[in-house]
């Protein structure tokens, strides 16, 4: 009985230990994912994210840094999640920047059309 | 039995540790509600169908994880991804809508540019026509002025007026009048007619009629006679519809002779009426001598 109980605890410890290991997940750092996320952030910045989506690009950068810190602590699973969050925020920042610029261009185009129409009206009045 | 309890207890702890899902995951709930709003937005459905589908897939994955009682941190993570995907879909729709408006508006701008050029050329044509009309009317005015100047010259020749410093001066000799009288003889009426015609043609011009005599008779008689003769000419003109206020009269009697009073011929030259025609302002400068 005694022996059996000891055996059981050993077994249990093994199970828990294995489970924890599995939960900690990957054994390799998500290097490629971090690089890709970094690239998306750079593209977003090139598209003007600092101006058009400052909050989103900031969140992406913070999460990428957290992901890198997680890698240093060898918490690779956590690093993968953070990198994925950083990437999706960077994507949002990029599309916000592109959309903001396009909407600005639309406004400028509308304004130039309005000015041209006013000019036509003026030409017709002075006839 | 106690052994069985001992075996079950740590397993229970393990289960709780793995994180039994809470009744609701607030992040998942808000991600779902935001996605539903986006899905009902026709602009998003039309302009960002792919991004919307990606958001839907992310949401379904989160839902599955939650239903299979995955760890809260993992569900939160995928709920966050789903939420961001929904925002990306909305923003992508805005971007695509703006881009398609850009291409439509560019076409419109080209059209408006053409309209501007057309209206500008129409305006400059109109201006050219206007300038032509103005030039024509200016030429007409100039021609008219020239014609009037020529007519005036002709009229002046007809009147036999001579230009002087005071203006055009027309001298009517005493042959117009009976000796010692102020009535105009019928032979003199021709000169009066010409003068009346001239004054009708040039309403801006006024006249001054000055009467003169020779030195025969008293000074006061000659003064009165010179005034009477000037007035006689004036009433002849007024009866030909010339306004009286355009005509001034003055008599100088025997003053201002133009010839020697010792001979008949000289005295005849001194018996006269001079008519001074004003400039275009209607002013006649008075005699300064």
GROMACS .gro file of C-alpha atoms in nm:
model
  416
    1UNK     CA    1   0.000   0.000   0.000
    2UNK     CA    2   0.266   0.242   0.104
    3UNK     CA    3   0.477   0.146  -0.191
    4UNK     CA    4   0.184   0.186  -0.425
    5UNK     CA    5   0.108   0.533  -0.299
    6UNK     CA    6   0.468   0.644  -0.351
    7UNK     CA    7   0.459   0.503  -0.700
    8UNK     CA    8   0.139   0.689  -0.768
    9UNK     CA    9   0.287   1.021  -0.655
   10UNK     CA   10   0.589   0.969  -0.875
   11UNK     CA   11   0.364   0.895  -1.165
   12UNK     CA   12   0.156   1.204  -1.088
   13UNK     CA   13   0.466   1.425  -1.071
   14UNK     CA   14   0.576   1.291  -1.406
   15UNK     CA   15   0.235   1.362  -1.558
   16UNK     CA   16   0.227   1.716  -1.419
   17UNK     CA   17   0.583   1.781  -1.524
   18UNK     CA   18   0.517   1.662  -1.877
   19UNK     CA   19   0.195   1.862  -1.889
   20UNK     CA   20   0.376   2.178  -1.785
   21UNK     CA   21   0.642   2.119  -2.048
   22UNK     CA   22   0.375   2.067  -2.313
   23UNK     CA   23   0.197   2.384  -2.198
   24UNK     CA   24   0.523   2.577  -2.232
   25UNK     CA   25   0.505   2.452  -2.587
   26UNK     CA   26   0.759   2.503  -2.858
   27UNK     CA   27   1.117   2.441  -2.794
   28UNK     CA   28   1.236   2.674  -3.073
   29UNK     CA   29   1.226   3.057  -3.060
   30UNK     CA   30   0.981   3.203  -3.320
   31UNK     CA   31   1.262   3.394  -3.497
   32UNK     CA   32   1.096   3.402  -3.838
   33UNK     CA   33   0.768   3.527  -3.696
   34UNK     CA   34   0.946   3.811  -3.515
   35UNK     CA   35   1.128   3.912  -3.833
   36UNK     CA   36   0.804   3.911  -4.033
   37UNK     CA   37   0.626   4.119  -3.770
   38UNK     CA   38   0.915   4.365  -3.770
   39UNK     CA   39   0.880   4.396  -4.149
   40UNK     CA   40   0.506   4.462  -4.129
   41UNK     CA   41   0.573   4.735  -3.872
   42UNK     CA   42   0.831   4.894  -4.104
   43UNK     CA   43   0.590   4.884  -4.399
   44UNK     CA   44   0.319   5.043  -4.185
   45UNK     CA   45   0.561   5.319  -4.084
   46UNK     CA   46   0.655   5.377  -4.446
   47UNK     CA   47   0.284   5.413  -4.525
   48UNK     CA   48   0.262   5.688  -4.262
   49UNK     CA   49   0.129   5.493  -3.965
   50UNK     CA   50   0.299   5.732  -3.720
   51UNK     CA   51   0.075   6.005  -3.853
   52UNK     CA   52  -0.245   5.818  -3.935
   53UNK     CA   53  -0.246   5.534  -3.676
   54UNK     CA   54  -0.011   5.631  -3.392
   55UNK     CA   55  -0.187   5.420  -3.127
   56UNK     CA   56  -0.198   5.103  -3.335
   57UNK     CA   57   0.165   5.123  -3.443
   58UNK     CA   58   0.269   5.192  -3.083
   59UNK     CA   59   0.078   4.885  -2.962
   60UNK     CA   60   0.243   4.673  -3.233
   61UNK     CA   61   0.590   4.788  -3.130
   62UNK     CA   62   0.528   4.735  -2.759
   63UNK     CA   63   0.399   4.383  -2.820
   64UNK     CA   64   0.689   4.298  -3.047
   65UNK     CA   65   0.927   4.407  -2.770
   66UNK     CA   66   0.735   4.196  -2.520
   67UNK     CA   67   0.763   3.903  -2.761
   68UNK     CA   68   1.139   3.951  -2.780
   69UNK     CA   69   1.164   3.965  -2.402
   70UNK     CA   70   0.961   3.643  -2.386
   71UNK     CA   71   1.208   3.481  -2.627
   72UNK     CA   72   1.495   3.582  -2.403
   73UNK     CA   73   1.315   3.417  -2.111
   74UNK     CA   74   1.265   3.117  -2.340
   75UNK     CA   75   0.886   3.154  -2.306
   76UNK     CA   76   0.843   3.072  -2.671
   77UNK     CA   77   0.468   3.000  -2.666
   78UNK     CA   78   0.407   3.341  -2.507
   79UNK     CA   79   0.643   3.497  -2.761
   80UNK     CA   80   0.442   3.349  -3.050
   81UNK     CA   81   0.114   3.490  -2.916
   82UNK     CA   82   0.266   3.835  -2.856
   83UNK     CA   83   0.426   3.840  -3.200
   84UNK     CA   84   0.094   3.746  -3.358
   85UNK     CA   85  -0.082   4.028  -3.169
   86UNK     CA   86   0.191   4.271  -3.269
   87UNK     CA   87   0.154   4.168  -3.630
   88UNK     CA   88  -0.222   4.210  -3.644
   89UNK     CA   89  -0.189   4.554  -3.480
   90UNK     CA   90   0.076   4.649  -3.735
   91UNK     CA   91  -0.153   4.532  -4.016
   92UNK     CA   92  -0.432   4.746  -3.874
   93UNK     CA   93  -0.194   5.043  -3.847
   94UNK     CA   94  -0.087   4.995  -4.207
   95UNK     CA   95  -0.438   4.976  -4.351
   96UNK     CA   96  -0.542   5.276  -4.134
   97UNK     CA   97  -0.249   5.475  -4.277
   98UNK     CA   98  -0.334   5.377  -4.634
   99UNK     CA   99  -0.702   5.448  -4.583
  100UNK     CA  100  -0.628   5.781  -4.414
  101UNK     CA  101  -0.409   5.889  -4.704
  102UNK     CA  102  -0.665   5.775  -4.960
  103UNK     CA  103  -0.941   5.965  -4.781
  104UNK     CA  104  -0.722   6.273  -4.770
  105UNK     CA  105  -0.660   6.238  -5.143
  106UNK     CA  106  -1.036   6.204  -5.201
  107UNK     CA  107  -1.098   6.521  -5.001
  108UNK     CA  108  -0.830   6.707  -5.201
  109UNK     CA  109  -0.970   6.583  -5.530
  110UNK     CA  110  -1.323   6.688  -5.430
  111UNK     CA  111  -1.191   7.029  -5.329
  112UNK     CA  112  -1.009   7.073  -5.658
  113UNK     CA  113  -1.326   6.975  -5.848
  114UNK     CA  114  -1.523   7.224  -5.639
  115UNK     CA  115  -1.269   7.499  -5.716
  116UNK     CA  116  -1.280   7.417  -6.088
  117UNK     CA  117  -1.661   7.422  -6.089
  118UNK     CA  118  -1.658   7.759  -5.913
  119UNK     CA  119  -1.420   7.883  -6.182
  120UNK     CA  120  -1.660   7.769  -6.455
  121UNK     CA  121  -1.941   7.949  -6.279
  122UNK     CA  122  -1.729   8.263  -6.253
  123UNK     CA  123  -1.640   8.243  -6.622
  124UNK     CA  124  -2.005   8.214  -6.712
  125UNK     CA  125  -2.102   8.506  -6.490
  126UNK     CA  126  -1.845   8.740  -6.645
  127UNK     CA  127  -1.961   8.655  -6.996
  128UNK     CA  128  -1.219   0.420  -0.107
  129UNK     CA  129  -0.987   0.668   0.061
  130UNK     CA  130  -0.730   0.573  -0.204
  131UNK     CA  131  -0.981   0.658  -0.473
  132UNK     CA  132  -1.039   1.001  -0.313
  133UNK     CA  133  -0.669   1.062  -0.304
  134UNK     CA  134  -0.647   0.982  -0.673
  135UNK     CA  135  -0.936   1.207  -0.778
  136UNK     CA  136  -0.835   1.514  -0.573
  137UNK     CA  137  -0.517   1.611  -0.764
  138UNK     CA  138  -0.692   1.547  -1.093
  139UNK     CA  139  -0.959   1.795  -0.990
  140UNK     CA  140  -0.688   2.049  -0.906
  141UNK     CA  141  -0.529   1.987  -1.245
  142UNK     CA  142  -0.860   2.050  -1.421
  143UNK     CA  143  -0.915   2.380  -1.240
  144UNK     CA  144  -0.552   2.476  -1.310
  145UNK     CA  145  -0.600   2.415  -1.681
  146UNK     CA  146  -0.869   2.678  -1.657
  147UNK     CA  147  -1.227   2.581  -1.680
  148UNK     CA  148  -1.385   2.844  -1.904
  149UNK     CA  149  -1.586   3.115  -1.726
  150UNK     CA  150  -1.954   3.146  -1.813
  151UNK     CA  151  -1.864   3.424  -2.063
  152UNK     CA  152  -1.541   3.562  -2.200
  153UNK     CA  153  -1.589   3.943  -2.213
  154UNK     CA  154  -1.329   3.992  -2.486
  155UNK     CA  155  -1.495   3.726  -2.701
  156UNK     CA  156  -1.834   3.886  -2.642
  157UNK     CA  157  -1.718   4.231  -2.751
  158UNK     CA  158  -1.527   4.086  -3.050
  159UNK     CA  159  -1.846   3.904  -3.157
  160UNK     CA  160  -2.060   4.214  -3.122
  161UNK     CA  161  -1.811   4.429  -3.318
  162UNK     CA  162  -1.794   4.167  -3.590
  163UNK     CA  163  -2.175   4.151  -3.614
  164UNK     CA  164  -2.190   4.530  -3.653
  165UNK     CA  165  -1.930   4.518  -3.931
  166UNK     CA  166  -2.111   4.233  -4.103
  167UNK     CA  167  -2.431   4.438  -4.115
  168UNK     CA  168  -2.246   4.733  -4.268
  169UNK     CA  169  -2.310   4.707  -4.644
  170UNK     CA  170  -2.003   4.922  -4.714
  171UNK     CA  171  -1.778   4.670  -4.538
  172UNK     CA  172  -1.952   4.373  -4.703
  173UNK     CA  173  -1.912   4.534  -5.043
  174UNK     CA  174  -1.563   4.681  -5.019
  175UNK     CA  175  -1.380   4.434  -4.791
  176UNK     CA  176  -1.538   4.086  -4.829
  177UNK     CA  177  -1.207   3.901  -4.790
  178UNK     CA  178  -1.095   4.090  -4.481
  179UNK     CA  179  -1.441   4.038  -4.333
  180UNK     CA  180  -1.416   3.665  -4.400
  181UNK     CA  181  -1.076   3.656  -4.226
  182UNK     CA  182  -1.228   3.832  -3.926
  183UNK     CA  183  -1.511   3.578  -3.924
  184UNK     CA  184  -1.266   3.287  -3.931
  185UNK     CA  185  -1.065   3.437  -3.647
  186UNK     CA  186  -1.384   3.479  -3.449
  187UNK     CA  187  -1.496   3.120  -3.518
  188UNK     CA  188  -1.159   2.991  -3.407
  189UNK     CA  189  -1.192   3.189  -3.082
  190UNK     CA  190  -1.544   3.058  -3.035
  191UNK     CA  191  -1.426   2.698  -3.089
  192UNK     CA  192  -1.142   2.742  -2.841
  193UNK     CA  193  -1.377   2.888  -2.584
  194UNK     CA  194  -1.631   2.608  -2.637
  195UNK     CA  195  -1.357   2.344  -2.605
  196UNK     CA  196  -1.274   2.518  -2.276
  197UNK     CA  197  -0.928   2.636  -2.375
  198UNK     CA  198  -0.716   2.845  -2.140
  199UNK     CA  199  -0.854   3.198  -2.082
  200UNK     CA  200  -0.527   3.358  -2.195
  201UNK     CA  201  -0.547   3.168  -2.523
  202UNK     CA  202  -0.914   3.259  -2.578
  203UNK     CA  203  -0.830   3.623  -2.495
  204UNK     CA  204  -0.548   3.613  -2.745
  205UNK     CA  205  -0.766   3.489  -3.029
  206UNK     CA  206  -1.049   3.721  -2.929
  207UNK     CA  207  -0.801   4.009  -2.960
  208UNK     CA  208  -0.691   3.882  -3.304
  209UNK     CA  209  -1.057   3.854  -3.414
  210UNK     CA  210  -1.127   4.205  -3.289
  211UNK     CA  211  -0.829   4.350  -3.476
  212UNK     CA  212  -0.932   4.157  -3.791
  213UNK     CA  213  -1.276   4.317  -3.771
  214UNK     CA  214  -1.118   4.662  -3.742
  215UNK     CA  215  -0.891   4.577  -4.035
  216UNK     CA  216  -1.196   4.477  -4.241
  217UNK     CA  217  -1.371   4.806  -4.163
  218UNK     CA  218  -1.059   5.009  -4.246
  219UNK     CA  219  -0.993   4.807  -4.563
  220UNK     CA  220  -1.349   4.884  -4.674
  221UNK     CA  221  -1.282   5.254  -4.619
  222UNK     CA  222  -0.956   5.229  -4.812
  223UNK     CA  223  -1.116   5.048  -5.106
  224UNK     CA  224  -1.414   5.282  -5.109
  225UNK     CA  225  -1.179   5.582  -5.110
  226UNK     CA  226  -0.970   5.430  -5.389
  227UNK     CA  227  -1.272   5.364  -5.610
  228UNK     CA  228  -1.396   5.716  -5.543
  229UNK     CA  229  -1.049   5.843  -5.635
  230UNK     CA  230  -1.069   5.683  -5.978
  231UNK     CA  231  -1.427   5.802  -6.029
  232UNK     CA  232  -1.344   6.155  -5.913
  233UNK     CA  233  -1.035   6.165  -6.132
  234UNK     CA  234  -1.259   6.102  -6.433
  235UNK     CA  235  -1.491   6.374  -6.312
  236UNK     CA  236  -1.197   6.611  -6.258
  237UNK     CA  237  -1.078   6.554  -6.615
  238UNK     CA  238  -1.428   6.632  -6.737
  239UNK     CA  239  -1.447   6.945  -6.523
  240UNK     CA  240  -1.102   7.050  -6.647
  241UNK     CA  241  -1.232   7.026  -7.003
  242UNK     CA  242  -1.536   7.229  -6.900
  243UNK     CA  243  -1.308   7.492  -6.747
  244UNK     CA  244  -1.104   7.518  -7.067
  245UNK     CA  245  -1.420   7.542  -7.272
  246UNK     CA  246  -1.569   7.809  -7.049
  247UNK     CA  247  -1.240   7.999  -7.056
  248UNK     CA  248  -1.225   7.993  -7.432
  249UNK     CA  249  -1.591   8.094  -7.448
  250UNK     CA  250  -1.516   8.381  -7.217
  251UNK     CA  251  -1.216   8.496  -7.415
  252UNK     CA  252  -1.418   8.471  -7.736
  253UNK     CA  253  -1.690   8.678  -7.575
  254UNK     CA  254  -1.428   8.928  -7.465
  255UNK     CA  255  -1.282   8.942  -7.814
  256UNK     CA  256  -1.628   9.002  -7.957
  257UNK     CA  257  -1.688   9.271  -7.697
  258UNK     CA  258  -1.353   9.436  -7.780
  259UNK     CA  259  -1.440   9.421  -8.149
  260UNK     CA  260  -1.777   9.583  -8.084
  261UNK     CA  261  -1.610   9.853  -7.875
  262UNK     CA  262  -1.347   9.916  -8.141
  263UNK     CA  263  -1.619   9.937  -8.404
  264UNK     CA  264  -1.822  10.182  -8.202
  265UNK     CA  265  -1.509  10.385  -8.128
  266UNK     CA  266  -1.432  10.395  -8.499
  267UNK     CA  267  -1.789  10.499  -8.563
  268UNK     CA  268  -1.761  10.771  -8.302
  269UNK     CA  269  -1.434  10.893  -8.450
  270UNK     CA  270  -1.582  10.892  -8.798
  271UNK     CA  271  -1.885  11.076  -8.665
  272UNK     CA  272  -1.665  11.336  -8.494
  273UNK     CA  273  -1.466  11.381  -8.813
  274UNK     CA  274  -1.783  11.419  -9.016
  275UNK     CA  275  -1.915  11.674  -8.770
  276UNK     CA  276  -1.586  11.864  -8.782
  277UNK     CA  277  -1.603  11.870  -9.159
  278UNK     CA  278  -1.963  11.979  -9.149
  279UNK     CA  279  -1.874  12.252  -8.903
  280UNK     CA  280  -1.598  12.368  -9.133
  281UNK     CA  281  -1.843  12.371  -9.421
  282UNK     CA  282  -2.104  12.556  -9.217
  283UNK     CA  283  -1.844  12.807  -9.110
  284UNK     CA  284  -1.754  12.859  -9.476
  285UNK     CA  285  -2.124  12.898  -9.554
  286UNK     CA  286  -2.155  13.156  -9.277
  287UNK     CA  287  -1.845  13.327  -9.406
  288UNK     CA  288  -1.727  13.331  -9.045
  289UNK     CA  289  -1.360  13.392  -8.975
  290UNK     CA  290  -1.162  13.231  -8.696
  291UNK     CA  291  -1.024  13.473  -8.438
  292UNK     CA  292  -0.877  13.453  -8.090
  293UNK     CA  293  -1.228  13.484  -7.943
  294UNK     CA  294  -1.364  13.210  -8.167
  295UNK     CA  295  -1.548  13.216  -8.497
  296UNK     CA  296  -1.664  13.565  -8.580
  297UNK     CA  297  -1.929  13.640  -8.836
  298UNK     CA  298  -1.967  13.999  -8.951
  299UNK     CA  299  -2.299  14.114  -9.089
  300UNK     CA  300  -2.263  14.440  -9.274
  301UNK     CA  301  -2.502  14.733  -9.252
  302UNK     CA  302  -2.654  14.633  -9.581
  303UNK     CA  303  -2.876  14.411  -9.360
  304UNK     CA  304  -3.040  14.718  -9.214
  305UNK     CA  305  -3.217  15.031  -9.342
  306UNK     CA  306  -3.012  15.337  -9.255
  307UNK     CA  307  -3.080  15.445  -8.898
  308UNK     CA  308  -3.313  15.151  -8.842
  309UNK     CA  309  -3.287  14.817  -8.679
  310UNK     CA  310  -3.523  14.608  -8.895
  311UNK     CA  311  -3.350  14.340  -9.096
  312UNK     CA  312  -3.396  14.365  -9.470
  313UNK     CA  313  -3.518  14.062  -9.658
  314UNK     CA  314  -3.179  14.033  -9.831
  315UNK     CA  315  -3.018  13.986  -9.489
  316UNK     CA  316  -3.247  13.701  -9.395
  317UNK     CA  317  -3.031  13.452  -9.584
  318UNK     CA  318  -2.744  13.508  -9.338
  319UNK     CA  319  -2.986  13.476  -9.043
  320UNK     CA  320  -3.118  13.146  -9.187
  321UNK     CA  321  -2.766  13.008  -9.217
  322UNK     CA  322  -2.686  13.110  -8.861
  323UNK     CA  323  -3.009  12.953  -8.729
  324UNK     CA  324  -2.932  12.628  -8.913
  325UNK     CA  325  -2.584  12.628  -8.766
  326UNK     CA  326  -2.712  12.686  -8.411
  327UNK     CA  327  -2.967  12.408  -8.451
  328UNK     CA  328  -2.695  12.170  -8.565
  329UNK     CA  329  -2.462  12.259  -8.281
  330UNK     CA  330  -2.676  12.302  -7.972
  331UNK     CA  331  -2.366  12.314  -7.749
  332UNK     CA  332  -2.258  12.640  -7.909
  333UNK     CA  333  -2.392  12.976  -7.797
  334UNK     CA  334  -2.344  13.318  -7.953
  335UNK     CA  335  -2.274  13.674  -7.854
  336UNK     CA  336  -2.418  13.942  -8.080
  337UNK     CA  337  -2.233  14.273  -8.075
  338UNK     CA  338  -2.369  14.587  -8.247
  339UNK     CA  339  -2.149  14.872  -8.379
  340UNK     CA  340  -2.212  15.204  -8.562
  341UNK     CA  341  -2.014  15.480  -8.731
  342UNK     CA  342  -1.964  15.822  -8.570
  343UNK     CA  343  -2.257  15.995  -8.741
  344UNK     CA  344  -2.516  16.114  -8.489
  345UNK     CA  345  -2.503  16.141  -8.113
  346UNK     CA  346  -2.323  15.888  -7.904
  347UNK     CA  347  -2.637  15.787  -7.715
  348UNK     CA  348  -2.832  15.748  -8.042
  349UNK     CA  349  -2.559  15.525  -8.183
  350UNK     CA  350  -2.539  15.325  -7.859
  351UNK     CA  351  -2.915  15.259  -7.869
  352UNK     CA  352  -2.908  15.182  -8.242
  353UNK     CA  353  -2.625  14.929  -8.196
  354UNK     CA  354  -2.820  14.757  -7.915
  355UNK     CA  355  -3.144  14.757  -8.118
  356UNK     CA  356  -2.972  14.602  -8.419
  357UNK     CA  357  -2.812  14.330  -8.203
  358UNK     CA  358  -3.150  14.257  -8.043
  359UNK     CA  359  -3.316  14.254  -8.381
  360UNK     CA  360  -3.083  13.978  -8.494
  361UNK     CA  361  -3.152  13.795  -8.168
  362UNK     CA  362  -3.533  13.804  -8.215
  363UNK     CA  363  -3.495  13.687  -8.574
  364UNK     CA  364  -3.303  13.384  -8.444
  365UNK     CA  365  -3.547  13.322  -8.157
  366UNK     CA  366  -3.834  13.324  -8.408
  367UNK     CA  367  -3.638  13.044  -8.582
  368UNK     CA  368  -3.657  12.830  -8.266
  369UNK     CA  369  -3.319  12.918  -8.119
  370UNK     CA  370  -3.340  12.942  -7.738
  371UNK     CA  371  -3.305  13.301  -7.617
  372UNK     CA  372  -3.069  13.199  -7.334
  373UNK     CA  373  -2.812  13.087  -7.591
  374UNK     CA  374  -2.787  13.439  -7.726
  375UNK     CA  375  -2.626  13.735  -7.555
  376UNK     CA  376  -2.645  14.082  -7.700
  377UNK     CA  377  -2.441  14.394  -7.641
  378UNK     CA  378  -2.418  14.734  -7.812
  379UNK     CA  379  -2.095  14.927  -7.841
  380UNK     CA  380  -2.228  15.229  -8.036
  381UNK     CA  381  -1.950  15.407  -8.217
  382UNK     CA  382  -1.678  15.237  -8.016
  383UNK     CA  383  -1.445  14.975  -8.163
  384UNK     CA  384  -1.440  15.098  -8.524
  385UNK     CA  385  -1.273  14.863  -8.770
  386UNK     CA  386  -1.212  15.133  -9.033
  387UNK     CA  387  -1.154  15.511  -9.070
  388UNK     CA  388  -1.477  15.708  -9.012
  389UNK     CA  389  -1.355  15.993  -9.240
  390UNK     CA  390  -1.458  15.818  -9.561
  391UNK     CA  391  -1.791  15.672  -9.670
  392UNK     CA  392  -1.636  15.334  -9.730
  393UNK     CA  393  -1.479  15.335  -9.383
  394UNK     CA  394  -1.802  15.440  -9.213
  395UNK     CA  395  -1.989  15.165  -9.396
  396UNK     CA  396  -1.742  14.906  -9.262
  397UNK     CA  397  -1.793  15.037  -8.910
  398UNK     CA  398  -2.173  15.000  -8.928
  399UNK     CA  399  -2.195  14.629  -8.854
  400UNK     CA  400  -2.309  14.346  -8.631
  401UNK     CA  401  -2.053  14.089  -8.523
  402UNK     CA  402  -2.160  13.748  -8.411
  403UNK     CA  403  -1.911  13.552  -8.200
  404UNK     CA  404  -1.970  13.180  -8.190
  405UNK     CA  405  -1.876  13.009  -7.863
  406UNK     CA  406  -1.644  12.718  -7.818
  407UNK     CA  407  -1.784  12.371  -7.746
  408UNK     CA  408  -1.844  12.463  -7.380
  409UNK     CA  409  -2.087  12.732  -7.488
  410UNK     CA  410  -1.870  13.015  -7.357
  411UNK     CA  411  -1.789  13.334  -7.539
  412UNK     CA  412  -1.496  13.532  -7.411
  413UNK     CA  413  -1.596  13.899  -7.374
  414UNK     CA  414  -1.435  14.173  -7.578
  415UNK     CA  415  -1.109  14.278  -7.411
  416UNK     CA  416  -1.014  14.581  -7.613
   0.00000   0.00000   0.00000
